Amino acid sequence: MGINARSLSQSAYERAKQVIPGGVNSPVRALRSVGTTPLFIREANKAYLTDIDDNTYIDFCMSWGVFILGHNNVAVSRKAAEAVGRGSSYGIPTLAETELAEHIRGAIPSMERLRFVNSGTEATMSAIRLARGFTKRDVLVKFEGCYHGHADHLLVSAGSAVANIGNASSAGVPNDFTRHTVCLPYNDVSALKRYFEGNGHRVAAIIIEPVACNMGVVVPTEEFLLATRTLTEQYGALLIFDEVITGFRLSFGGAQQRFGINPDLTTVGKIVGGGFPAAAFGGRKDVMALLAPDGPVYQAGTLSGNPVAMAAGIETLHQLSFDGFYEKLEARSNGFIEQLKVIIKDKDIQLNYSGSMFTLFFSERPVHNFADARQTDQQHFARYFQNMLQRGIYVSPSQFEGNFISDCHTPEILDYVLKSIKESI
Ligand SMILES: *Cc1c(COP(=O)(O)O)cnc(C)c1O
């Protein structure tokens, strides 16, 4: 696969920068951390992206994990197009919302009641507001390196070891807004226990990515994940699983099914909208009963439950519910991972993975938390990214992101990728 100069992408980027800050609508798309400039995409199909310079790449980012069925799935696109033909928003209920909600609850039974929003950011923001409303407490415990969208009070990095209070990690966020957010290290059971022993009675909720995917893939120890459940239960706090990536990715029932742990509230996004802006939050019905109009916790959205997104989501979940879908995807991913292990053996590279997601970290040390991830060799990663791109493979463009294998990543494609990784590193 020969890759042409990306001259049209280059001029599109120059033009975009004149009207859009940084030329992009989400910062990581600028590809700065990997030392290059954005690709501008013309179309995508199955496991492939094609840019406006006519280069076709094998995609391992898959719109950040959205397209588990591959890009432009025929039936999903057709259902969405049919929905558009009936008018794309009404601002009044439709049957499709109930139908998709029933599908989601069928897959994730802990989501006894759920509500749709337009993005993962809104889903976590709403779930946290609800948890605070329910417990009548303010403190939110999150873990360093977990991403839960860009709401003000979630943009924190770990603060001083004594206070545990997170510092705002973005300009424009008053420290007053992050005062109630406590940021602890991932996979550290004793830090979590210690915090709860002193402060558990003030905690409204723990929010966690049950497999972290936004510091690269980092898998929790069983003991750690279990501790989030037992401590919240013990201290009357709620447990929120942010399954915006892992929902419908690690199994039909998400990470909670895989690990056998039921949270009080769950957020799902990415896959659930079939490529359209949709996400949801839900959980225990006694907690969800507090939402307006039934209860005092306010939450709303003009385009929430959008009929086009609902149609795409229903068709996506329908295909994912086929017998053996996840077994097949996982078997194929496992084969790939086992071969990858051989390739990186004796190199200063760490392979973290779970199901059909993985990250290669350029580091001699294992990566179990954000401090480990931060110490990896970013420059080495940037060279690897560019090298793979020249071979026609678009891996996720940051050391802190996961790569996603879809149903369209055939064994032949995966073989080509393995060969390219071997040559690149
Ligand atoms: C992507 C993501 C979000 C934010 O979702 P958006 O739709 O980008 O707002 C929240 N949590 C997790 C775990 C995510 O991966």
Coordinates of C-alpha atoms and ligand atoms in Angstrom, one line a residue:
M1 CA 0.0 0.0 0.0
G2 CA 1.9 3.1 -1.2
I3 CA 1.0 6.3 0.6
N4 CA 1.0 9.5 -1.5
A5 CA 2.0 12.8 -0.1
R6 CA -0.9 14.2 1.8
S7 CA -0.9 17.6 0.1
L8 CA -4.7 18.0 -0.1
S9 CA -5.0 17.2 3.7
Q10 CA -2.2 19.7 4.3
S11 CA -4.0 22.5 2.5
A12 CA -7.4 21.5 4.0
Y13 CA -5.7 21.9 7.4
E14 CA -4.4 25.3 6.6
R15 CA -7.9 26.4 5.5
A16 CA -9.5 24.8 8.6
K17 CA -7.2 26.7 10.9
Q18 CA -8.5 30.0 9.6
V19 CA -11.9 29.3 11.0
I20 CA -11.6 26.4 13.5
P21 CA -9.2 26.7 16.5
G22 CA -6.3 24.3 15.8
G23 CA -8.2 23.3 12.6
V24 CA -10.0 20.5 14.6
N25 CA -13.2 20.0 16.6
S26 CA -11.5 17.7 19.2
P27 CA -7.8 18.3 20.1
V28 CA -6.3 14.9 19.6
R29 CA -7.4 14.9 16.0
A30 CA -4.7 17.5 15.3
L31 CA -2.1 14.6 15.6
R32 CA 0.4 17.0 17.3
S33 CA 1.6 14.5 19.9
V34 CA 2.6 12.2 17.1
G35 CA 4.4 15.0 15.3
T36 CA 2.3 15.3 12.2
T37 CA -0.8 17.1 10.8
P38 CA -4.4 15.8 10.5
L39 CA -5.6 13.5 7.9
F40 CA -8.8 14.8 6.3
I41 CA -11.1 11.9 5.5
R42 CA -13.3 11.5 2.5
E43 CA -15.0 8.3 3.4
A44 CA -14.7 5.1 5.4
N45 CA -15.8 1.5 4.7
K46 CA -15.4 -1.6 6.8
A47 CA -11.9 -1.5 8.3
Y48 CA -10.7 1.2 6.0
L49 CA -10.4 5.0 6.0
T50 CA -9.7 7.0 2.7
D51 CA -8.3 10.5 2.9
I52 CA -8.9 13.3 0.4
D53 CA -5.5 12.5 -1.2
D54 CA -6.8 9.1 -2.1
N55 CA -4.8 7.2 0.4
T56 CA -6.5 4.2 2.0
Y57 CA -5.6 3.2 5.5
I58 CA -6.4 0.2 7.7
D59 CA -8.1 1.9 10.7
F60 CA -7.4 0.9 14.2
C61 CA -9.0 3.8 15.9
M62 CA -12.5 3.2 14.4
S63 CA -13.8 6.6 15.5
W64 CA -12.5 5.9 19.0
G65 CA -14.1 2.5 19.3
V66 CA -17.5 3.4 17.9
F67 CA -17.5 1.1 14.9
I68 CA -17.3 -2.4 16.3
L69 CA -19.2 -3.6 13.2
G70 CA -16.8 -1.7 10.9
H71 CA -17.4 1.6 9.1
N72 CA -20.5 2.1 7.1
N73 CA -22.3 -1.2 7.9
V74 CA -24.8 -1.6 5.2
A75 CA -27.9 -2.3 7.4
V76 CA -27.0 0.4 9.9
S77 CA -26.6 3.0 7.2
R78 CA -29.8 2.0 5.5
K79 CA -31.8 2.2 8.8
A80 CA -30.4 5.6 9.5
A81 CA -31.2 6.8 6.0
E82 CA -34.7 5.6 6.3
A83 CA -35.1 7.4 9.6
V84 CA -33.8 10.6 8.0
G85 CA -36.5 10.2 5.3
R86 CA -39.2 10.4 8.0
G87 CA -37.8 13.6 9.5
S88 CA -34.7 13.8 11.6
S89 CA -36.0 15.2 14.9
Y90 CA -39.4 16.0 16.5
G91 CA -38.7 17.0 20.1
I92 CA -41.6 14.6 21.1
P93 CA -41.2 11.0 22.1
T94 CA -40.9 8.2 19.5
L95 CA -41.2 4.4 19.8
A96 CA -37.6 4.0 18.8
E97 CA -36.4 5.5 22.1
T98 CA -38.3 2.9 24.1
E99 CA -37.2 0.1 21.8
L100 CA -33.4 1.0 22.0
A101 CA -33.8 1.5 25.8
E102 CA -35.3 -2.0 26.1
H103 CA -32.5 -3.4 24.0
I104 CA -29.9 -1.8 26.3
R105 CA -31.6 -3.0 29.4
G106 CA -31.8 -6.5 27.9
A107 CA -28.0 -6.4 27.5
I108 CA -27.1 -4.6 30.7
P109 CA -29.8 -5.6 33.3
S110 CA -28.4 -3.2 36.0
M111 CA -29.7 -0.4 33.8
E112 CA -33.2 -0.8 35.1
R113 CA -34.2 2.6 33.8
L114 CA -32.2 4.8 31.4
R115 CA -32.2 8.0 29.6
F116 CA -30.6 9.1 26.3
V117 CA -28.3 12.1 25.8
N118 CA -26.1 13.2 22.9
S119 CA -22.6 12.4 24.2
G120 CA -20.6 10.5 26.7
T121 CA -19.8 13.9 28.4
E122 CA -23.5 14.5 29.0
A123 CA -24.1 11.0 30.2
T124 CA -21.4 11.1 32.9
M125 CA -22.3 14.7 33.9
S126 CA -25.9 13.6 34.4
A127 CA -25.1 10.4 36.2
I128 CA -23.0 12.3 38.7
R129 CA -25.6 15.0 39.3
L130 CA -28.1 12.2 39.9
A131 CA -25.8 10.4 42.3
R132 CA -25.3 13.6 44.3
G133 CA -29.0 14.3 44.3
F134 CA -29.7 10.8 45.6
T135 CA -27.1 10.6 48.3
K136 CA -27.3 14.3 49.2
R137 CA -23.5 14.3 49.3
D138 CA -21.0 16.2 47.2
V139 CA -17.7 14.3 46.9
L140 CA -16.9 12.5 43.7
V141 CA -14.1 10.0 43.6
K142 CA -12.4 9.5 40.2
F143 CA -9.2 7.9 39.2
E144 CA -6.2 9.5 37.6
G145 CA -6.0 8.8 33.9
C146 CA -9.6 7.9 33.6
Y147 CA -11.5 10.2 31.2
H148 CA -15.2 10.9 31.7
G149 CA -15.8 13.7 29.2
H150 CA -15.0 17.4 29.6
A151 CA -17.4 18.6 32.2
D152 CA -15.7 21.3 34.4
H153 CA -15.6 19.3 37.6
L154 CA -14.1 16.3 35.8
L155 CA -11.1 18.1 34.4
V156 CA -8.8 17.4 37.3
S157 CA -5.4 15.9 37.8
A158 CA -4.3 14.4 41.1
G159 CA -3.6 17.0 43.7
S160 CA -1.4 16.9 46.8
A161 CA -1.1 13.5 48.4
V162 CA -2.5 14.8 51.7
A163 CA -5.7 16.5 50.5
N164 CA -6.4 14.2 47.5
I165 CA -8.4 17.1 46.1
G166 CA -7.9 17.4 42.3
N167 CA -6.5 20.5 40.7
A168 CA -8.2 21.9 37.6
S169 CA -6.4 20.5 34.6
S170 CA -7.8 23.0 32.2
A171 CA -7.7 26.8 32.1
G172 CA -11.2 28.2 32.6
V173 CA -12.2 25.8 35.4
P174 CA -12.4 27.6 38.7
N175 CA -10.8 25.7 41.6
D176 CA -14.1 26.0 43.4
F177 CA -15.6 23.7 40.7
T178 CA -13.2 20.9 41.3
R179 CA -13.3 21.2 45.1
H180 CA -15.5 18.2 45.5
T181 CA -13.6 16.0 43.0
V182 CA -11.1 13.6 44.6
C183 CA -8.6 12.0 42.2
L184 CA -6.9 8.7 43.3
P185 CA -4.5 6.4 41.5
Y186 CA -6.0 3.6 39.4
N187 CA -5.4 0.0 40.7
D188 CA -4.3 1.2 44.2
V189 CA -6.6 -0.6 46.6
S190 CA -4.9 0.7 49.7
A191 CA -5.1 4.4 48.6
L192 CA -8.8 3.9 48.0
K193 CA -9.4 2.1 51.3
R194 CA -7.5 4.8 53.1
Y195 CA -9.5 7.5 51.5
F196 CA -12.8 5.8 52.3
E197 CA -11.8 5.1 55.9
G198 CA -11.4 8.8 56.6
N199 CA -14.0 10.3 54.2
G200 CA -16.4 7.6 52.9
H201 CA -19.4 9.1 54.6
R202 CA -19.0 12.2 52.4
V203 CA -18.7 10.4 49.1
A204 CA -21.6 10.6 46.7
A205 CA -20.1 8.3 44.1
I206 CA -17.1 6.6 42.6
I207 CA -16.9 7.0 38.9
I208 CA -14.5 4.6 37.1
E209 CA -13.7 3.2 33.7
P210 CA -14.0 -0.5 34.6
V211 CA -11.3 -1.1 32.0
A212 CA -9.4 2.1 31.5
C213 CA -9.1 3.1 27.9
N214 CA -8.1 6.8 28.0
M215 CA -4.6 6.3 29.4
G216 CA -4.1 3.6 26.9
V217 CA -5.7 0.3 27.8
V218 CA -5.2 -0.4 31.5
V219 CA -6.9 -3.4 33.0
P220 CA -8.0 -3.3 36.7
T221 CA -6.9 -5.9 39.1
E222 CA -9.9 -8.0 40.3
E223 CA -9.2 -6.8 43.9
F224 CA -9.3 -3.1 42.9
L225 CA -12.5 -3.3 40.9
L226 CA -14.2 -5.3 43.7
A227 CA -13.0 -2.7 46.2
T228 CA -14.9 0.0 44.4
R229 CA -18.1 -2.0 44.8
T230 CA -17.6 -3.1 48.4
L231 CA -16.5 0.3 49.7
T232 CA -19.3 2.3 48.0
E233 CA -21.8 -0.2 49.4
Q234 CA -20.3 0.0 52.9
Y235 CA -20.3 3.8 53.0
G236 CA -23.7 4.4 51.3
A237 CA -22.1 5.9 48.1
L238 CA -23.0 5.0 44.6
L239 CA -20.8 3.2 42.1
I240 CA -20.8 4.6 38.5
F241 CA -19.3 2.5 35.8
D242 CA -18.4 4.7 32.8
E243 CA -18.8 2.1 30.1
V244 CA -18.8 4.7 27.2
I245 CA -16.1 2.6 25.6
T246 CA -16.4 -0.8 27.2
G247 CA -20.2 -1.0 26.9
F248 CA -21.0 -3.4 24.0
R249 CA -17.2 -3.7 23.4
L250 CA -16.0 -6.1 26.1
S251 CA -19.1 -8.2 25.9
F252 CA -22.8 -7.6 25.0
G253 CA -23.2 -6.7 28.7
G254 CA -20.1 -4.6 28.9
A255 CA -17.3 -4.8 31.5
Q256 CA -19.9 -5.4 34.2
Q257 CA -20.9 -8.7 32.7
R258 CA -17.3 -9.6 32.1
F259 CA -16.3 -9.0 35.7
G260 CA -19.6 -9.9 37.3
I261 CA -19.9 -6.6 39.2
N262 CA -23.1 -4.6 39.1
P263 CA -22.7 -0.8 39.5
D264 CA -25.6 1.4 40.7
L265 CA -25.3 3.6 37.6
T266 CA -23.8 3.0 34.2
T267 CA -23.0 5.3 31.2
V268 CA -22.8 4.0 27.7
G269 CA -22.0 5.9 24.5
K270 CA -19.8 5.4 21.4
I271 CA -21.1 2.0 20.1
V272 CA -24.6 2.6 21.2
G273 CA -25.4 5.4 18.7
G274 CA -24.2 3.3 15.7
G275 CA -22.0 6.2 14.6
F276 CA -24.5 9.0 15.5
P277 CA -24.4 11.3 18.6
A278 CA -26.1 9.2 21.2
A279 CA -25.2 8.1 24.7
A280 CA -27.2 7.0 27.8
F281 CA -27.0 6.9 31.5
G282 CA -29.1 4.6 33.7
G283 CA -29.2 2.2 36.6
R284 CA -31.2 1.4 39.7
K285 CA -34.8 2.4 39.3
D286 CA -35.0 4.0 42.8
V287 CA -32.1 6.3 41.9
M288 CA -33.3 7.0 38.3
A289 CA -36.7 7.9 39.9
L290 CA -35.2 11.1 41.1
L291 CA -34.9 12.5 37.6
A292 CA -37.2 15.3 36.4
P293 CA -40.1 15.2 35.6
D294 CA -40.6 12.5 38.3
G295 CA -38.1 13.8 40.7
P296 CA -36.0 16.9 41.7
V297 CA -32.8 16.3 39.6
Y298 CA -33.0 18.3 36.4
Q299 CA -31.7 17.0 33.1
A300 CA -32.8 17.6 29.5
G301 CA -31.8 17.8 25.9
T302 CA -33.2 19.2 22.6
L303 CA -31.9 16.4 20.4
S304 CA -31.8 13.6 23.1
G305 CA -33.1 10.3 21.8
N306 CA -32.7 11.6 18.2
P307 CA -34.6 9.2 15.9
V308 CA -31.8 8.8 13.4
A309 CA -29.3 7.9 16.2
M310 CA -31.9 5.6 17.7
A311 CA -32.5 3.7 14.4
A312 CA -28.7 3.3 14.0
G313 CA -28.3 2.1 17.6
I314 CA -31.2 -0.4 17.3
E315 CA -29.7 -2.0 14.2
T316 CA -26.2 -2.0 15.7
L317 CA -27.4 -3.7 18.9
H318 CA -29.5 -6.1 16.8
Q319 CA -26.3 -7.3 15.0
L320 CA -24.3 -7.4 18.2
S321 CA -26.9 -9.7 19.8
F322 CA -26.3 -12.5 17.3
D323 CA -25.1 -15.6 18.9
G324 CA -21.4 -15.9 18.9
F325 CA -20.6 -12.3 17.8
Y326 CA -18.4 -11.6 20.8
E327 CA -16.8 -15.0 20.9
K328 CA -15.8 -14.7 17.3
L329 CA -14.4 -11.2 17.7
E330 CA -12.5 -12.2 20.9
A331 CA -11.1 -15.3 19.3
R332 CA -9.8 -13.3 16.4
S333 CA -8.4 -10.6 18.8
N334 CA -6.8 -13.2 21.0
G335 CA -5.0 -14.8 17.9
F336 CA -3.7 -11.3 17.0
I337 CA -2.6 -10.6 20.6
E338 CA -0.8 -13.9 20.9
Q339 CA 1.2 -13.2 17.8
L340 CA 1.9 -9.6 18.9
K341 CA 3.3 -10.9 22.2
V342 CA 5.8 -12.9 20.2
I343 CA 6.8 -9.9 18.1
I344 CA 7.5 -7.6 21.1
K345 CA 9.2 -10.2 23.3
D346 CA 12.5 -9.0 24.6
K347 CA 11.7 -5.4 23.4
D348 CA 11.1 -2.5 25.7
I349 CA 7.4 -2.6 24.8
Q350 CA 4.4 -3.4 26.9
L351 CA 1.2 -4.8 25.5
N352 CA -2.0 -4.1 27.5
Y353 CA -5.2 -5.5 26.2
S354 CA -8.8 -6.6 27.0
G355 CA -11.1 -8.3 24.6
S356 CA -10.8 -6.5 21.2
M357 CA -8.9 -3.4 22.6
F358 CA -5.2 -3.0 23.0
T359 CA -2.4 -0.5 23.5
L360 CA 1.4 -0.9 22.8
F361 CA 3.3 1.2 25.4
F362 CA 6.9 2.0 24.6
S363 CA 8.3 1.3 28.1
E364 CA 10.5 -1.3 29.8
R365 CA 8.1 -1.3 32.8
P366 CA 4.5 -2.6 33.0
V367 CA 1.7 0.0 32.9
H368 CA -0.9 -0.4 35.7
N369 CA -1.8 3.3 36.2
F370 CA -1.5 6.8 34.9
A371 CA 1.9 7.4 36.4
D372 CA 3.3 4.3 34.6
A373 CA 1.6 5.4 31.3
R374 CA 3.1 8.9 31.6
Q375 CA 6.6 7.5 31.8
T376 CA 6.4 5.8 28.5
D377 CA 8.5 7.0 25.6
Q378 CA 6.2 9.4 23.6
Q379 CA 8.9 10.1 21.0
H380 CA 9.2 6.4 20.2
F381 CA 5.5 6.2 20.0
A382 CA 5.4 9.1 17.5
R383 CA 7.9 7.4 15.3
Y384 CA 6.0 4.2 15.4
F385 CA 2.7 6.0 14.5
Q386 CA 4.3 7.7 11.5
N387 CA 6.0 4.5 10.4
M388 CA 2.7 2.6 10.5
L389 CA 0.9 5.5 8.7
Q390 CA 3.5 5.2 5.8
R391 CA 2.6 1.5 5.6
G392 CA -1.1 2.4 5.3
I393 CA -2.2 1.7 8.9
Y394 CA -3.8 4.4 11.1
V395 CA -3.3 3.3 14.7
S396 CA -4.9 5.4 17.4
P397 CA -2.8 8.6 17.3
S398 CA -1.7 8.8 21.0
Q399 CA 0.1 6.6 23.4
F400 CA -2.9 7.3 25.8
E401 CA -5.5 5.7 23.5
G402 CA -6.7 2.3 22.8
N403 CA -6.8 0.5 19.4
F404 CA -10.0 -1.2 18.4
I405 CA -10.5 -4.4 16.4
S406 CA -13.8 -4.6 14.6
D407 CA -15.8 -7.3 12.9
C408 CA -14.3 -6.1 9.6
H409 CA -10.7 -6.6 10.6
T410 CA -10.2 -9.9 8.8
P411 CA -7.4 -12.4 9.6
E412 CA -5.7 -11.2 6.4
I413 CA -5.8 -7.6 7.5
L414 CA -4.6 -8.5 10.9
D415 CA -1.7 -10.5 9.4
Y416 CA -0.6 -7.4 7.4
V417 CA -0.8 -5.3 10.5
L418 CA 1.3 -7.7 12.5
K419 CA 3.9 -7.8 9.7
S420 CA 3.9 -4.0 9.7
I421 CA 4.3 -3.7 13.5
K422 CA 7.2 -6.1 13.4
E423 CA 8.9 -4.0 10.7
S424 CA 8.0 -0.6 12.3
I425 CA 9.3 -1.3 15.8
Ligands
LIG1 C1 -15.3 9.0 25.0 C2 -15.6 8.9 26.4 C3 -16.3 9.8 27.1 C4 -16.9 11.1 26.5 O1 -17.7 10.8 25.5 P1 -18.0 12.0 24.4 O2 -19.1 11.4 23.5 O3 -16.7 12.2 23.7 O4 -18.5 13.2 25.1 C5 -16.6 9.6 28.5 N1 -16.1 8.5 29.1 C6 -15.4 7.6 28.4 C7 -14.9 6.4 29.2 C8 -15.0 7.8 27.1 O5 -14.2 6.9 26.5

